[in-house]
Tab-separated table of C-alpha atoms and ligand atoms in Angstrom:
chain	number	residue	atom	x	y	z
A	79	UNK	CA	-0.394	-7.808	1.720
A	80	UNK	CA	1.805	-7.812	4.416
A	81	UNK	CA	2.659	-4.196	5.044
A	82	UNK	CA	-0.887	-3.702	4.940
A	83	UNK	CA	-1.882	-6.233	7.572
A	84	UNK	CA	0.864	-5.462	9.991
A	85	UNK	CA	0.262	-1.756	9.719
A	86	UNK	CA	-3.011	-2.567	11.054
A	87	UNK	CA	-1.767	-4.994	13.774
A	88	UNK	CA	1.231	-2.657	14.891
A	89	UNK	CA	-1.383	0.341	15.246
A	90	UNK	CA	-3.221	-2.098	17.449
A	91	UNK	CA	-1.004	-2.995	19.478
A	92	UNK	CA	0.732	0.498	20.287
A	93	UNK	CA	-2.644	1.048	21.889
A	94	UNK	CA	-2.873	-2.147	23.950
A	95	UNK	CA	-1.100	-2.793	27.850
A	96	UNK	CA	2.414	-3.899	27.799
A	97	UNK	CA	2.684	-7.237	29.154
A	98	UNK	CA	1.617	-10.587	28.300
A	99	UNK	CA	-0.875	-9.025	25.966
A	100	UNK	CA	1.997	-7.645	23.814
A	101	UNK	CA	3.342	-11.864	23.442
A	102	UNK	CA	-0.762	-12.776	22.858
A	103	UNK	CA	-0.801	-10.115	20.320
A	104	UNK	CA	2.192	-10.665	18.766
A	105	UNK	CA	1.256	-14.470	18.323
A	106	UNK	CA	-2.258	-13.259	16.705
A	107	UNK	CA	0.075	-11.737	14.140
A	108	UNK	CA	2.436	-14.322	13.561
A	109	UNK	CA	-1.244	-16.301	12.931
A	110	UNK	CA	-1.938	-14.115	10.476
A	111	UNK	CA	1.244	-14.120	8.776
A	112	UNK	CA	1.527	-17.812	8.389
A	113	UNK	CA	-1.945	-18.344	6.937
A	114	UNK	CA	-1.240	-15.393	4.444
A	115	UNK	CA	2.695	-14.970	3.647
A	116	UNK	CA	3.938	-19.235	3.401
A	117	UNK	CA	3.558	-19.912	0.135
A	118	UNK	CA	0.262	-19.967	-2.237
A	119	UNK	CA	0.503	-19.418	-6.029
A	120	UNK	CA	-1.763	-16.014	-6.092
A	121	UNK	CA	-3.947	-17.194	-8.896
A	122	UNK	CA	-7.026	-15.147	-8.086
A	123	UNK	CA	-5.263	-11.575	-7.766
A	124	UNK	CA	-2.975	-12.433	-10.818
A	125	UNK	CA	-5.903	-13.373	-12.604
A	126	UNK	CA	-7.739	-10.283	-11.771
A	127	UNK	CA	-4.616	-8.404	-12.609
A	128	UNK	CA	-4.426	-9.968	-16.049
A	129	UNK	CA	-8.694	-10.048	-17.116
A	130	UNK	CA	-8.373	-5.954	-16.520
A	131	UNK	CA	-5.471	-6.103	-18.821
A	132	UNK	CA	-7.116	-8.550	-21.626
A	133	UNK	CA	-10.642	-6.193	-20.846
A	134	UNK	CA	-7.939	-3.383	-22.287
A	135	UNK	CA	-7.730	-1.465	-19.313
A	136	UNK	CA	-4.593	0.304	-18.581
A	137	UNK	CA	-4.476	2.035	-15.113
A	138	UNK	CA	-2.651	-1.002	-12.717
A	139	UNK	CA	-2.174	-1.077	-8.892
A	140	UNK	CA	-4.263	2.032	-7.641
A	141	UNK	CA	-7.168	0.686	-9.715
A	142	UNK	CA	-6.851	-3.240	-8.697
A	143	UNK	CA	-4.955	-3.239	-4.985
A	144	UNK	CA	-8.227	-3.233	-3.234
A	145	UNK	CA	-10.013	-6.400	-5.400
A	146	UNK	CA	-6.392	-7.871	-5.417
A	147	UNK	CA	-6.439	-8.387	-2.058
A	148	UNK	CA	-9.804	-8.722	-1.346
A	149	UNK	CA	-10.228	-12.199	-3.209
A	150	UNK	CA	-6.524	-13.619	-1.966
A	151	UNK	CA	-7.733	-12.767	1.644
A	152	UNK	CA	-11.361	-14.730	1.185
A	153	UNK	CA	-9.278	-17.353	-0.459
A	154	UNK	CA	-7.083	-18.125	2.085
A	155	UNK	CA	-9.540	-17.865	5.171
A	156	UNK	CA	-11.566	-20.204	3.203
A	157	UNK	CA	-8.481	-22.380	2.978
A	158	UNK	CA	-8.173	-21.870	7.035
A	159	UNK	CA	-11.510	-22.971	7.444
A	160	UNK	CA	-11.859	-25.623	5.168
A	161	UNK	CA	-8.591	-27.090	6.911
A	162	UNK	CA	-9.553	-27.059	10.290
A	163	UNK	CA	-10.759	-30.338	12.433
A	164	UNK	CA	-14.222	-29.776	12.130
A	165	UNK	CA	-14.364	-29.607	8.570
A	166	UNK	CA	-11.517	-31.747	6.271
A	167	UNK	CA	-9.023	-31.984	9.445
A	168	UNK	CA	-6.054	-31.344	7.412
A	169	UNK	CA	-2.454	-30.269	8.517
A	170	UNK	CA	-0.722	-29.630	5.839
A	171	UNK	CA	-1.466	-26.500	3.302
A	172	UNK	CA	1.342	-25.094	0.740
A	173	UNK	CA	4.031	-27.085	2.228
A	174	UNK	CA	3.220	-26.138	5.771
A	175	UNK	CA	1.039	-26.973	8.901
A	176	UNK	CA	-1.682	-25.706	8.791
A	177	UNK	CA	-3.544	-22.801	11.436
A	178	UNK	CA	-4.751	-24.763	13.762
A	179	UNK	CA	-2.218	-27.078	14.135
A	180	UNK	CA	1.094	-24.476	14.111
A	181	UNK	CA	-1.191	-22.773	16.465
A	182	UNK	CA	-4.489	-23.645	17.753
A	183	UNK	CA	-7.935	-24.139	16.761
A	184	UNK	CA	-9.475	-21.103	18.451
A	185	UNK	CA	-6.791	-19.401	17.123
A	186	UNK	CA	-7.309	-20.338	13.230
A	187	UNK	CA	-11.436	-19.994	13.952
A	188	UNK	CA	-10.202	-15.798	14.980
A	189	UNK	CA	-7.814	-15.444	12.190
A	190	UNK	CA	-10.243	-16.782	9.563
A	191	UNK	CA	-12.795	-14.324	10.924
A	192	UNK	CA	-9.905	-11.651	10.983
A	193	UNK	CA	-8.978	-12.761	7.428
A	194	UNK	CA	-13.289	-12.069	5.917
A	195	UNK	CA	-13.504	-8.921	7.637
A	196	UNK	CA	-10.603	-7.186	7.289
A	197	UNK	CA	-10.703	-7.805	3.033
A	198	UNK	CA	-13.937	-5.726	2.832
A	199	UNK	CA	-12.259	-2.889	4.971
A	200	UNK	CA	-8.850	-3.432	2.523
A	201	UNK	CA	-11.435	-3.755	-0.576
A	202	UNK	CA	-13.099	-0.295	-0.271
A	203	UNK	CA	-9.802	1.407	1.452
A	204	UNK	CA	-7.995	0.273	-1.495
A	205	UNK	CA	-10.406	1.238	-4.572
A	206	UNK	CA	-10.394	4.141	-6.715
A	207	UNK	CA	-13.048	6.474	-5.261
A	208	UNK	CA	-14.399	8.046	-8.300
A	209	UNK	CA	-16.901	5.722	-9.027
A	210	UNK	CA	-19.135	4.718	-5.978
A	211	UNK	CA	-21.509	2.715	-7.590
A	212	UNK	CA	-18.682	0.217	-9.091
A	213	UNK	CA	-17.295	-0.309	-5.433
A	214	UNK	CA	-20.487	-0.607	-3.792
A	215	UNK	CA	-21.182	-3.069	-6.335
A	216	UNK	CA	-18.383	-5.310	-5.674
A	217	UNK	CA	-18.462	-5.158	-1.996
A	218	UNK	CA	-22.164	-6.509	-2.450
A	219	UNK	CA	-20.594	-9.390	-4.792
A	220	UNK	CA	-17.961	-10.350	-2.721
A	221	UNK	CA	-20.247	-10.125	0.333
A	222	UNK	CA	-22.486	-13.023	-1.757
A	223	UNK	CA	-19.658	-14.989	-3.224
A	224	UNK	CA	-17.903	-15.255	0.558
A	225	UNK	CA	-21.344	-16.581	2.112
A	226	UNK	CA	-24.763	-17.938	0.337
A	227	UNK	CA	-23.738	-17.774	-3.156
A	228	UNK	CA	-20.501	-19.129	-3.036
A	229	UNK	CA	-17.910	-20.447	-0.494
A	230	UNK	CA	-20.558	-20.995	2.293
A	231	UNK	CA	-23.108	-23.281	0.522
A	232	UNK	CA	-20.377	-24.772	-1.652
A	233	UNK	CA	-18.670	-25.815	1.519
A	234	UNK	CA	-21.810	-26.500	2.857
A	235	UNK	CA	-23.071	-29.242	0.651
A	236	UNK	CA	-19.146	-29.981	0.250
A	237	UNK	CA	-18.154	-30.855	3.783
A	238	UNK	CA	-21.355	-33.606	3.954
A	239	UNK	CA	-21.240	-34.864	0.603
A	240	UNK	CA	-20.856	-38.532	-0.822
A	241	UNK	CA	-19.199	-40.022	-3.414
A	242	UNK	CA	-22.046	-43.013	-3.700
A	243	UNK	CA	-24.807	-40.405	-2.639
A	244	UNK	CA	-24.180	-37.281	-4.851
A	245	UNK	CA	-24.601	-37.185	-8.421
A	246	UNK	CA	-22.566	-34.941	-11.316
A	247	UNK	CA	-25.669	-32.167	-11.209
A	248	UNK	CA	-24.968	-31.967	-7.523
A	249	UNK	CA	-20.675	-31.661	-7.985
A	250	UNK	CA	-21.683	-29.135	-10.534
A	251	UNK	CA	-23.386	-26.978	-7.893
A	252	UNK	CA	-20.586	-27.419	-5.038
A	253	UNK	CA	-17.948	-26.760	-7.774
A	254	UNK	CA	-19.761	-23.887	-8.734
A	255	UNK	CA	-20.087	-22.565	-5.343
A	256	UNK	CA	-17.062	-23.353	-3.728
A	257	UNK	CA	-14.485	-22.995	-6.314
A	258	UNK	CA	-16.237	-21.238	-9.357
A	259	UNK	CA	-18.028	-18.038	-8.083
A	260	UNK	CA	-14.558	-16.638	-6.226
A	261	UNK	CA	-12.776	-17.121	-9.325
A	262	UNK	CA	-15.583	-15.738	-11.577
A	263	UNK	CA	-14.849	-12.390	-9.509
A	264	UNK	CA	-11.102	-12.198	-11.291
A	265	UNK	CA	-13.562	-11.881	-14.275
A	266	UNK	CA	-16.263	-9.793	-13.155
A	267	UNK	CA	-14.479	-7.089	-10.797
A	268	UNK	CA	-12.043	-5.766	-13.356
A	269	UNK	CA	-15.410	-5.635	-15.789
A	270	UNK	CA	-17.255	-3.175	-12.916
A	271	UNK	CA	-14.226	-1.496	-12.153
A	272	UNK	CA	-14.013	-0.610	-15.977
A	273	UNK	CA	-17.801	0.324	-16.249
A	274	UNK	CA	-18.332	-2.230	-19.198
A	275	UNK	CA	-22.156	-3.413	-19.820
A	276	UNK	CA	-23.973	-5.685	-18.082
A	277	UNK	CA	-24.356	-8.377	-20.943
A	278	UNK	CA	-20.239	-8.184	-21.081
A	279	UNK	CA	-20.488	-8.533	-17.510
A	280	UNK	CA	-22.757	-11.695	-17.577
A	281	UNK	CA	-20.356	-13.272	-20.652
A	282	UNK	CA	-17.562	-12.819	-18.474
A	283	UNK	CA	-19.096	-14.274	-15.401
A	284	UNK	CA	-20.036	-17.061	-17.694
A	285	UNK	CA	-16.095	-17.522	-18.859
A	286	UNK	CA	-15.194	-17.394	-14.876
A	287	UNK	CA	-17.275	-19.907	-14.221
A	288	UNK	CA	-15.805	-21.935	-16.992
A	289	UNK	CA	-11.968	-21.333	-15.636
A	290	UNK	CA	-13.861	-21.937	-12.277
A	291	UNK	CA	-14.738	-25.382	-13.404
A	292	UNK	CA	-11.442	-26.403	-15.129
A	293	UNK	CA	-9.446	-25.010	-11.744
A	294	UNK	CA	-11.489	-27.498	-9.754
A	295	UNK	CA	-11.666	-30.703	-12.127
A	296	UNK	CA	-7.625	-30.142	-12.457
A	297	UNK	CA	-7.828	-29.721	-8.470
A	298	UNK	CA	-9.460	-33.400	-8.180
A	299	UNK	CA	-7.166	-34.854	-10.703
A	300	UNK	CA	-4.169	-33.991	-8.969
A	301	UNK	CA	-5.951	-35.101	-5.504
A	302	UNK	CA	-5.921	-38.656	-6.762
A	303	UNK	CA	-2.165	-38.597	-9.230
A	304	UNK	CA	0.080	-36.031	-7.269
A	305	UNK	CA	1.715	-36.721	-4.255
A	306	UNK	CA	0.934	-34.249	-0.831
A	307	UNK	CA	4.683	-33.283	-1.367
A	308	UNK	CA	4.129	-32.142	-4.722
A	309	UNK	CA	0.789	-30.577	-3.886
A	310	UNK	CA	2.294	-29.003	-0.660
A	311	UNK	CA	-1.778	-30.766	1.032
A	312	UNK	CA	-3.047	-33.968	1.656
A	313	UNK	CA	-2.735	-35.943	-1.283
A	314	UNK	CA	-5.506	-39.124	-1.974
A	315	UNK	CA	-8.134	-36.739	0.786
A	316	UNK	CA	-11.094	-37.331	-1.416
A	317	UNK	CA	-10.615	-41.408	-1.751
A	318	UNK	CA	-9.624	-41.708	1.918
A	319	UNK	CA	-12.444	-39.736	3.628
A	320	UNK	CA	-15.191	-41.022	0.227
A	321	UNK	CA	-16.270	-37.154	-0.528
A	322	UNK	CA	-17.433	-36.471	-4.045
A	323	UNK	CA	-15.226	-34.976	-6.586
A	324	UNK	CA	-14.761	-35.271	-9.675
A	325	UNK	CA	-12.588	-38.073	-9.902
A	326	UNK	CA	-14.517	-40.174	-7.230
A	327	UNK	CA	-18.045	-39.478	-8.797
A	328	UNK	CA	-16.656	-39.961	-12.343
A	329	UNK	CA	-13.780	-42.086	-12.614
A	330	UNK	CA	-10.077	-40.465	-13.095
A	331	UNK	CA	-10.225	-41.174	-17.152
A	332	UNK	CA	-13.140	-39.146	-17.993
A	333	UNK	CA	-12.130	-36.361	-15.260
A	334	UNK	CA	-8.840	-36.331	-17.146
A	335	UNK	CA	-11.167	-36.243	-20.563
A	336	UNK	CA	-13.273	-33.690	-19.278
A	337	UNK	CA	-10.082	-30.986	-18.381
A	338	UNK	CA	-9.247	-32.095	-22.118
A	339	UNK	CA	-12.635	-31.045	-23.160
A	340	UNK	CA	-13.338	-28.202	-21.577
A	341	UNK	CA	-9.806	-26.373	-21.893
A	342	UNK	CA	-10.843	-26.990	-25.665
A	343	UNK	CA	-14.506	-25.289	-25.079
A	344	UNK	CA	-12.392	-22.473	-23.247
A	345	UNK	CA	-10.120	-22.126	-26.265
A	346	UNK	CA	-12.980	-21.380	-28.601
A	347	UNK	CA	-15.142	-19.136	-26.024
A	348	UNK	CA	-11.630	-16.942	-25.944
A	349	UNK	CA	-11.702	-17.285	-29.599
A	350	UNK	CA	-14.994	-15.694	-29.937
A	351	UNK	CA	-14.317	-13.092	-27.627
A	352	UNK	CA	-11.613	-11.830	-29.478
A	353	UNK	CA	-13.680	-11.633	-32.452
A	354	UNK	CA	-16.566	-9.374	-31.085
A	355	UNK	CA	-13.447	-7.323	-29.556
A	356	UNK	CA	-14.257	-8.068	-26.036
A	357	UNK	CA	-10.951	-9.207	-25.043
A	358	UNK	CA	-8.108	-6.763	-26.495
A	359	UNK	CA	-5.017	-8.782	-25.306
A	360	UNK	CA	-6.220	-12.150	-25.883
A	361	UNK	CA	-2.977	-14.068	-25.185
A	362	UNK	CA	-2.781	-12.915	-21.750
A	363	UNK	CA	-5.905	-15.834	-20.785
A	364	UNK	CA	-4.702	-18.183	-23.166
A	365	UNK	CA	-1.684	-18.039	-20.942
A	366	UNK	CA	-3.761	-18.526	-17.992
A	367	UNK	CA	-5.924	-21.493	-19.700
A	368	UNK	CA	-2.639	-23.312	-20.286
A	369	UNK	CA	-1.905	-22.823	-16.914
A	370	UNK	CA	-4.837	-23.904	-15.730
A	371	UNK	CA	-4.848	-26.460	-17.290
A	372	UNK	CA	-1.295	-28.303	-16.931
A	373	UNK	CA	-0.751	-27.015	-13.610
A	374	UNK	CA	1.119	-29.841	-11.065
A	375	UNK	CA	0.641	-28.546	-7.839
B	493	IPE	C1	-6.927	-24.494	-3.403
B	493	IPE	O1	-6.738	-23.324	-4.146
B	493	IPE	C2	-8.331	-24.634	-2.956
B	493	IPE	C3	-9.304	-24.871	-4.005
B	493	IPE	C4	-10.151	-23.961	-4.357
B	493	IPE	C5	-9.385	-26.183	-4.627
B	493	IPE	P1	-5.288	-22.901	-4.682
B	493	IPE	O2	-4.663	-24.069	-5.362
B	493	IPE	O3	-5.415	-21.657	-5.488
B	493	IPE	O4	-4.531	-22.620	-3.319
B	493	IPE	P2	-3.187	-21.784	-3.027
B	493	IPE	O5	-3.635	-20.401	-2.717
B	493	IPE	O6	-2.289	-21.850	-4.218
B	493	IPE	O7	-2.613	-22.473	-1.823
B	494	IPE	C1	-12.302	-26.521	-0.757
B	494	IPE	O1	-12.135	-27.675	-1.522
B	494	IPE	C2	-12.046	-25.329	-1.545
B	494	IPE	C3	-12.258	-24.127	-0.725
B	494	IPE	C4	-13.231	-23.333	-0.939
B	494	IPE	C5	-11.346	-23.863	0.367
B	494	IPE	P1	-11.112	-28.765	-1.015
B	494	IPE	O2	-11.360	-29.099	0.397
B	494	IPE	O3	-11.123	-29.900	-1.982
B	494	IPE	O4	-9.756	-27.955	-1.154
B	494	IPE	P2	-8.335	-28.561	-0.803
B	494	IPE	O5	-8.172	-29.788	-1.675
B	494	IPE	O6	-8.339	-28.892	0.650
B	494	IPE	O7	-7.370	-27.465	-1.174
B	495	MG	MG1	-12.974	-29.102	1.695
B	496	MG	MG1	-9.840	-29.441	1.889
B	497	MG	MG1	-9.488	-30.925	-2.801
């Protein structure tokens, strides 16, 4: 991710004056370094990496770079966004201050806009070519999963939401949205990329959402039981500013019960899977359910 960022930024500036717009640009790229290089765990690319391996495909990098990428770089200029002042006001994210406040506001509002774009460009420059129709189709998924069916209306209904006010139906739908339909894409690209059917696709957009779900309910636990040095954020955020989450809406016990739950639903969906020989290398998401599930940070 890096080389192919600061290739970009070094051709840029080798065009621009010398001067004080060298030390501007240079700072634009230090930005963009700090929101993407410090730290993160790299669950959505890894993810992807491992469904196309499960699906029992067996090409690697050249196949996956572009999707890689694209989801980690929607993922963390959602993070930039959903940190700034004007949304949670946070400033600290994976052990470090966040955008604005290393930098500046305008300057995290320009990277995050950097950060949307340039995963589309990095999405089809770094997909196999062979197959047009599979790329155009998950440029057009991303495209809906970064705005109105996904991170923008998740964060949307997010950002003004109430723990008194909103109900589980409506955490359901801002789970879904902000959380759930990025993560379904580990699931879904690798299916595209691999030309599998469209009922496959739909099962596996279905077993996203689950992992979607369990991510976010785990996400809430920890909110309330880690610590922000554990967690590398704000610990205690949903309590202090009275958002819904899970824990708020439904107590921390049947959260906890409901990660119990639905790791065990996830367990027998990857079951069945196996059986009607969908998933070839099975243990590689049972991995990632354990994961999900005991995660600390
Ligand atoms: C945090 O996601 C934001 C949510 C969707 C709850 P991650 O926990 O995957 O964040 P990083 O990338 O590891 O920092
Ligand atoms: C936002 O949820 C998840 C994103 C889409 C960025 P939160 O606001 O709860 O995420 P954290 O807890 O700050 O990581
Ligand atoms: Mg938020
Ligand atoms: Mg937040
Ligand atoms: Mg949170």
């Amino acid at each position: 991710m890096k080389v192919t960022l600061t290739t970009h930024l070094e051709q840029e500036r080798s065009v621009a004056p010398t001067g004080y717009c060298q030390t501007q640009l240079t700072r634009l790229e230090s930005a963009l370094l700090h929101a993407c290089l410090l730290g993160g765990k790299r669950i959505r690319p890894l993810l992807l990496w491992d469904v196309y391996h499960a699906l029992g495909g067996e090409s690697s990098t050249e196949a996956l770079l572009g999707s890689m990428l694209a989801c980690e770089l929607i993922h963390t200029q959602s993070l930039v966004f959903d940190d700034l002042p004007c949304m949670d006001d946070d400033t600290l994210r994976r052990g470090h201050p966040t955008v604005h406040v290393a930098f500046d506001e305008a300057t995290a509002v320009l990277v995050g806009d950097a950060l949307a774009c340039i995963a589309f460009s990095f999405l089809v420059e770094h997909s196999p070519k062979g197959e047009p129709s599979r790329l155009l189709t998950l440029v057009k998924e991303l495209g809906l999963i970064a705005s109105l069916r996904g991170l923008v209306n998740g964060q949307y209904v997010d950002m003004f939401s109430s723990q008194t006010q909103n109900n589980e139906a409506d955490l359901r739908y801002i789970q879904r949205n902000k959380t759930g339909a990025l993560l379904a894409f580990s699931f879904t690209a690798p299916a595209h990329l691999l030309g599998l059917p469209p009922s496959t696709i739909a099962t596996l957009q279905a077993l996203g959402q689950q992992f979607g779900l369990l991510f976010q309910l785990v996400d809430d636990v920890l909110d309330a039981t880690a610590s922000s040095n554990q967690l590398g954020k704000t610990a205690n955020k949903d309590a202090e500013t009275e958002k819904a989450s899970f824990v708020t809406v439904l107590g921390l016990q049947e959260a906890q019960q409901r990660v119990h739950l639905l790791s065990s639903d996830i367990h027998t969906t990857l079951e069945a899977l196996t059986h009607e020989g969908i998933l070839q290398q099975p243990e590689l998401l049972h991995h990632w359910l354990q994961l999900f599930q005991h995660r600390q940070h």
